[in-house]
Tab-separated table of C-alpha atoms and ligand atoms in Angstrom:
chain	number	residue	atom	x	y	z
A	4	UNK	CA	-3.740	12.689	4.587
A	5	UNK	CA	-4.683	9.537	2.517
A	6	UNK	CA	-4.266	10.998	-1.667
A	7	UNK	CA	-4.356	9.724	-5.266
A	8	UNK	CA	-2.570	10.678	-8.052
A	9	UNK	CA	-4.393	11.121	-11.458
A	10	UNK	CA	-2.497	12.218	-14.850
A	11	UNK	CA	-1.161	10.846	-17.713
A	12	UNK	CA	2.104	8.913	-18.191
A	13	UNK	CA	5.281	11.618	-18.201
A	14	UNK	CA	2.803	14.076	-15.647
A	15	UNK	CA	5.465	14.075	-13.307
A	16	UNK	CA	3.472	11.797	-10.745
A	17	UNK	CA	6.519	10.276	-9.285
A	18	UNK	CA	8.691	12.842	-9.489
A	19	UNK	CA	5.695	15.109	-6.924
A	20	UNK	CA	5.527	12.353	-5.498
A	21	UNK	CA	8.731	11.943	-3.482
A	22	UNK	CA	8.014	15.265	-2.382
A	23	UNK	CA	4.471	15.479	-1.297
A	24	UNK	CA	4.527	11.742	0.330
A	25	UNK	CA	7.607	13.100	2.336
A	26	UNK	CA	6.733	16.370	3.168
A	27	UNK	CA	3.052	15.169	4.143
A	28	UNK	CA	4.917	11.939	5.945
A	29	UNK	CA	2.979	9.383	4.240
A	30	UNK	CA	4.294	6.291	2.456
A	31	UNK	CA	4.179	6.817	-1.410
A	32	UNK	CA	2.584	4.081	-3.015
A	33	UNK	CA	3.733	3.239	-6.153
A	34	UNK	CA	1.857	0.061	-8.305
A	35	UNK	CA	4.810	1.272	-11.116
A	36	UNK	CA	7.129	0.325	-8.771
A	37	UNK	CA	6.003	-1.762	-6.800
A	38	UNK	CA	5.338	-3.928	-10.341
A	39	UNK	CA	8.912	-3.418	-11.534
A	40	UNK	CA	10.676	-4.442	-8.127
A	41	UNK	CA	8.744	-7.315	-8.733
A	42	UNK	CA	9.989	-8.114	-12.641
A	43	UNK	CA	13.428	-7.285	-11.489
A	44	UNK	CA	12.550	-9.921	-9.019
A	45	UNK	CA	11.114	-12.255	-11.003
A	46	UNK	CA	9.049	-12.820	-9.117
A	47	UNK	CA	5.258	-15.207	-10.049
A	48	UNK	CA	3.513	-11.240	-9.368
A	49	UNK	CA	6.746	-9.739	-11.902
A	50	UNK	CA	6.152	-12.388	-14.455
A	51	UNK	CA	1.822	-12.172	-14.721
A	52	UNK	CA	2.214	-8.425	-14.684
A	53	UNK	CA	4.971	-8.376	-17.615
A	54	UNK	CA	3.722	-8.595	-20.716
A	55	UNK	CA	0.972	-6.333	-19.830
A	56	UNK	CA	3.966	-3.834	-19.427
A	57	UNK	CA	5.994	-4.553	-21.851
A	58	UNK	CA	2.685	-3.752	-24.585
A	59	UNK	CA	1.438	-0.978	-22.145
A	60	UNK	CA	-1.890	-2.003	-21.181
A	61	UNK	CA	-2.796	-2.677	-18.131
A	62	UNK	CA	-1.978	-5.104	-15.456
A	63	UNK	CA	-5.793	-7.171	-14.946
A	64	UNK	CA	-7.649	-5.721	-12.334
A	65	UNK	CA	-7.730	-8.562	-10.161
A	66	UNK	CA	-3.652	-9.628	-9.730
A	67	UNK	CA	-3.322	-4.890	-9.318
A	68	UNK	CA	-6.466	-4.846	-6.486
A	69	UNK	CA	-4.882	-7.582	-4.289
A	70	UNK	CA	-1.560	-5.909	-4.367
A	71	UNK	CA	-2.496	-2.894	-3.494
A	72	UNK	CA	-5.235	-4.360	-0.549
A	73	UNK	CA	-2.015	-6.243	0.996
A	74	UNK	CA	-0.412	-2.823	0.755
A	75	UNK	CA	-2.533	-0.591	1.473
A	76	UNK	CA	-2.708	-3.363	5.344
A	77	UNK	CA	0.397	-2.709	6.346
A	78	UNK	CA	1.293	-0.796	9.061
A	79	UNK	CA	2.710	1.775	8.057
A	80	UNK	CA	-0.839	3.148	5.626
A	81	UNK	CA	-2.633	3.703	8.160
A	82	UNK	CA	-2.032	7.057	9.162
A	83	UNK	CA	-1.708	7.903	5.239
A	84	UNK	CA	-0.906	7.373	1.702
A	85	UNK	CA	-0.027	8.355	-1.335
A	86	UNK	CA	-0.626	6.566	-4.306
A	87	UNK	CA	0.937	7.052	-7.812
A	88	UNK	CA	-0.363	4.956	-10.908
A	89	UNK	CA	-3.499	3.833	-8.765
A	90	UNK	CA	-6.271	3.926	-9.199
A	91	UNK	CA	-6.160	2.850	-13.391
A	92	UNK	CA	-9.835	2.493	-13.992
A	93	UNK	CA	-13.457	3.076	-12.390
A	94	UNK	CA	-13.380	-0.649	-11.522
A	95	UNK	CA	-10.320	-0.146	-9.377
A	96	UNK	CA	-11.519	3.838	-7.847
A	97	UNK	CA	-14.327	1.051	-7.048
A	98	UNK	CA	-13.179	-0.489	-5.289
A	99	UNK	CA	-10.329	1.582	-3.387
A	100	UNK	CA	-14.030	3.589	-2.342
A	101	UNK	CA	-15.234	-0.287	-0.946
A	102	UNK	CA	-11.381	-0.987	0.959
A	103	UNK	CA	-11.114	2.557	2.376
A	104	UNK	CA	-15.028	2.747	3.805
A	105	UNK	CA	-14.811	-1.208	5.117
A	106	UNK	CA	-11.325	0.597	7.419
A	107	UNK	CA	-13.493	2.982	8.593
A	108	UNK	CA	-11.618	5.536	5.906
A	109	UNK	CA	-12.420	7.293	2.592
A	110	UNK	CA	-10.114	8.745	0.046
A	111	UNK	CA	-9.187	13.267	1.213
A	112	UNK	CA	-8.989	14.084	-2.406
A	113	UNK	CA	-7.936	12.818	-5.943
A	114	UNK	CA	-5.490	15.412	-7.561
A	115	UNK	CA	-5.029	15.767	-11.047
A	116	UNK	CA	-2.001	16.730	-12.622
A	117	UNK	CA	-2.543	17.964	-16.607
A	118	UNK	CA	-0.175	18.343	-19.442
A	119	UNK	CA	-0.790	18.297	-22.738
A	120	UNK	CA	-0.035	15.067	-25.180
A	121	UNK	CA	3.569	16.349	-26.648
A	122	UNK	CA	4.529	17.200	-23.309
A	123	UNK	CA	3.983	14.391	-21.979
A	124	UNK	CA	5.867	12.420	-24.960
A	125	UNK	CA	8.825	15.074	-24.587
A	126	UNK	CA	9.019	13.760	-20.703
A	127	UNK	CA	8.660	10.115	-21.422
A	128	UNK	CA	11.289	10.344	-24.500
A	129	UNK	CA	13.816	11.496	-22.894
A	130	UNK	CA	13.077	9.963	-18.873
A	131	UNK	CA	16.090	7.765	-17.746
A	132	UNK	CA	16.131	5.998	-14.200
A	133	UNK	CA	19.187	5.434	-12.347
A	134	UNK	CA	20.464	1.271	-11.375
A	135	UNK	CA	21.931	1.857	-8.356
A	136	UNK	CA	19.287	5.016	-7.039
A	137	UNK	CA	16.314	4.531	-8.338
A	138	UNK	CA	16.214	8.448	-8.877
A	139	UNK	CA	14.233	9.663	-12.110
A	140	UNK	CA	15.952	11.887	-14.572
A	141	UNK	CA	15.330	13.858	-18.056
A	142	UNK	CA	17.807	13.983	-20.247
A	143	UNK	CA	16.602	17.501	-21.363
A	144	UNK	CA	15.352	19.515	-18.237
A	145	UNK	CA	16.310	17.177	-15.453
A	146	UNK	CA	20.318	15.620	-16.632
A	147	UNK	CA	21.881	13.511	-15.248
A	148	UNK	CA	25.745	14.295	-14.505
A	149	UNK	CA	26.504	12.035	-16.954
A	150	UNK	CA	23.727	11.485	-19.682
A	151	UNK	CA	26.116	8.364	-21.283
A	152	UNK	CA	26.902	6.625	-17.701
A	153	UNK	CA	25.986	2.376	-17.439
A	154	UNK	CA	24.418	3.104	-14.564
A	155	UNK	CA	20.903	5.211	-16.150
A	156	UNK	CA	18.483	3.204	-18.485
A	157	UNK	CA	14.722	3.727	-20.236
A	158	UNK	CA	12.334	1.905	-19.533
A	159	UNK	CA	11.505	-0.335	-21.363
A	160	UNK	CA	7.616	1.146	-22.330
A	161	UNK	CA	9.159	4.301	-22.484
A	162	UNK	CA	9.658	3.525	-27.047
A	163	UNK	CA	7.354	5.583	-28.839
A	164	UNK	CA	4.815	2.452	-30.206
A	165	UNK	CA	4.693	1.855	-26.395
A	166	UNK	CA	3.768	5.271	-24.707
A	167	UNK	CA	0.948	6.048	-28.470
A	168	UNK	CA	-0.354	2.719	-26.925
A	169	UNK	CA	-0.023	4.094	-22.968
A	170	UNK	CA	-1.836	7.312	-24.060
A	171	UNK	CA	-4.270	5.350	-25.742
A	172	UNK	CA	-5.103	3.329	-22.312
A	173	UNK	CA	-5.300	6.914	-20.264
A	174	UNK	CA	-7.666	8.959	-22.229
A	175	UNK	CA	-9.972	5.024	-22.500
A	176	UNK	CA	-10.227	3.480	-19.505
A	177	UNK	CA	-7.959	6.109	-17.268
A	178	UNK	CA	-9.278	9.369	-17.407
A	179	UNK	CA	-13.464	8.272	-16.033
A	180	UNK	CA	-12.245	8.133	-12.568
A	181	UNK	CA	-11.519	11.964	-12.953
A	182	UNK	CA	-15.740	11.436	-13.027
A	183	UNK	CA	-15.768	9.939	-10.668
A	184	UNK	CA	-14.096	12.102	-8.143
A	185	UNK	CA	-15.514	15.024	-9.353
A	186	UNK	CA	-18.815	13.736	-8.833
A	187	UNK	CA	-17.365	12.635	-5.295
A	188	UNK	CA	-16.221	16.834	-4.740
A	189	UNK	CA	-12.502	14.939	-4.587
A	190	UNK	CA	-11.642	16.163	-7.545
A	191	UNK	CA	-8.612	19.233	-7.440
A	192	UNK	CA	-6.773	19.458	-10.771
A	193	UNK	CA	-3.426	21.348	-10.842
A	194	UNK	CA	-1.253	22.350	-14.635
A	195	UNK	CA	1.883	20.483	-14.325
A	196	UNK	CA	3.464	22.634	-17.251
A	197	UNK	CA	6.152	24.259	-15.480
A	198	UNK	CA	9.923	23.798	-12.628
A	199	UNK	CA	8.785	20.504	-10.427
A	200	UNK	CA	9.457	23.217	-7.628
A	201	UNK	CA	6.401	25.475	-8.940
A	202	UNK	CA	4.341	21.833	-9.308
A	203	UNK	CA	5.283	21.305	-5.815
A	204	UNK	CA	4.068	24.353	-4.542
A	205	UNK	CA	0.635	24.442	-6.683
A	206	UNK	CA	0.302	21.139	-5.413
A	207	UNK	CA	0.777	21.694	-1.974
A	208	UNK	CA	-1.203	24.377	-1.862
A	209	UNK	CA	-4.145	22.394	-2.969
A	210	UNK	CA	-3.768	19.703	-0.439
A	211	UNK	CA	-3.751	22.814	2.113
A	212	UNK	CA	-6.380	23.735	0.931
A	213	UNK	CA	-8.671	20.565	1.888
A	214	UNK	CA	-7.207	19.872	4.767
A	215	UNK	CA	-8.393	23.717	5.539
A	216	UNK	CA	-11.764	22.613	4.425
B	327	LIG	P1	5.113	10.130	-14.387
B	327	LIG	O1	5.192	9.175	-13.094
B	327	LIG	O2	4.000	10.653	-14.399
B	327	LIG	O3	4.963	8.519	-15.286
B	327	LIG	P2	7.347	11.178	-14.168
B	327	LIG	O4	7.405	11.601	-12.738
B	327	LIG	O5	8.629	9.505	-14.428
B	327	LIG	O6	5.636	10.042	-14.460
B	327	LIG	O7	7.897	12.103	-15.437
B	327	LIG	C1	8.421	12.136	-16.798
B	327	LIG	C2	9.922	12.736	-16.822
B	327	LIG	O8	9.956	13.962	-17.113
B	327	LIG	C3	11.040	12.323	-16.396
B	327	LIG	O9	11.457	12.533	-16.713
B	327	LIG	C4	10.708	13.702	-15.140
B	327	LIG	O10	12.280	13.824	-14.672
B	327	LIG	C5	10.299	14.492	-16.027
B	327	LIG	N1	9.482	15.682	-15.313
B	327	LIG	C6	8.655	15.239	-14.634
B	327	LIG	N2	8.456	16.247	-14.119
B	327	LIG	C7	8.516	17.270	-14.832
B	327	LIG	C8	8.359	19.380	-14.811
B	327	LIG	N3	7.542	19.555	-14.097
B	327	LIG	N4	8.840	19.430	-16.081
B	327	LIG	C9	9.810	18.944	-16.727
B	327	LIG	N5	9.884	17.518	-17.260
B	327	LIG	C10	9.956	16.376	-15.483
B	328	LIG	P1	3.665	3.242	-14.354
B	328	LIG	O1	5.180	3.034	-13.395
B	328	LIG	O2	2.782	3.822	-13.236
B	328	LIG	O3	3.674	4.539	-15.865
B	328	LIG	O4	3.383	2.163	-14.860
B	328	LIG	C1	3.538	1.394	-15.999
B	328	LIG	C2	2.846	0.237	-15.876
B	328	LIG	O5	2.620	-0.604	-14.982
B	328	LIG	C3	1.602	0.337	-16.247
B	328	LIG	O6	1.426	0.456	-17.817
B	328	LIG	C4	0.566	-1.097	-16.641
B	328	LIG	O7	1.222	-1.965	-17.304
B	328	LIG	C5	1.049	-0.700	-15.000
B	328	LIG	N1	0.390	-0.287	-13.831
B	328	LIG	C6	0.652	0.358	-12.742
B	328	LIG	N2	-0.510	1.068	-12.480
B	328	LIG	C7	-1.606	-0.187	-13.257
B	328	LIG	C8	-2.496	-0.477	-12.423
B	328	LIG	N3	-3.223	0.274	-11.372
B	328	LIG	N4	-3.127	-1.038	-13.119
B	328	LIG	C9	-2.489	-1.942	-14.021
B	328	LIG	N5	-2.056	-1.589	-14.828
B	328	LIG	C10	-0.894	-1.330	-13.679
């Protein structure tokens, strides 16, 4: 199964991707996670990406597309993958289509997680991440055992001004890819509000429907 998750920042893509990839037995490929690992590691890619991430802007396509092409060329992605956070504009969606076509493959499904803006802001503002495990919590919706633990941090781009810009970037640059996948008959939309488990159930049902077609 070759699958992409689409949805605004804070829609729960990372949360769902973890479980869905596991159920499908495919690697979860999160461009945000790869960029953050490079920022932490101080690599040239991380240094390049950081200024865009800090502002809530997209990292340039040239850098991002090359990084994704390298990742998709790895052995574990040959039988399928779940992309989280990519593509994020029409150019990236077209590059992905071409990349897969060159390998004789095609995307099976683009799953859109829909959540209203005010809910997204609440989710992003309360998001906390464990330094040691990478697990993502929410102060209210999925509280960590000790909210004051020094192991927890808040992503630097989860600040109000940056959140505002990320939502603007989503509306202006990322939303058009929904039309791209709709035109290909690959888009399935699910309601991403409610318990994490209920959202996963809806996602898995949509994926099963598509596999059965
Ligand atoms: P994304 O990867 O789309 O940016 P995340 O998966 O990191 O989003 O989720 C954003 C925040 O919302 C996290 O703090 C997460 O714990 C929380 N969250 C995820 N799914 C739900 C849900 N169904 N209901 C409430 N909060 C959620
Ligand atoms: P995310 O973890 O998906 O919220 O991504 C965090 C940040 O990483 C984004 O705000 C961008 O700056 C950058 N990023 C992640 N994925 C992409 C992408 N596909 N294209 C450009 N920038 C990206």
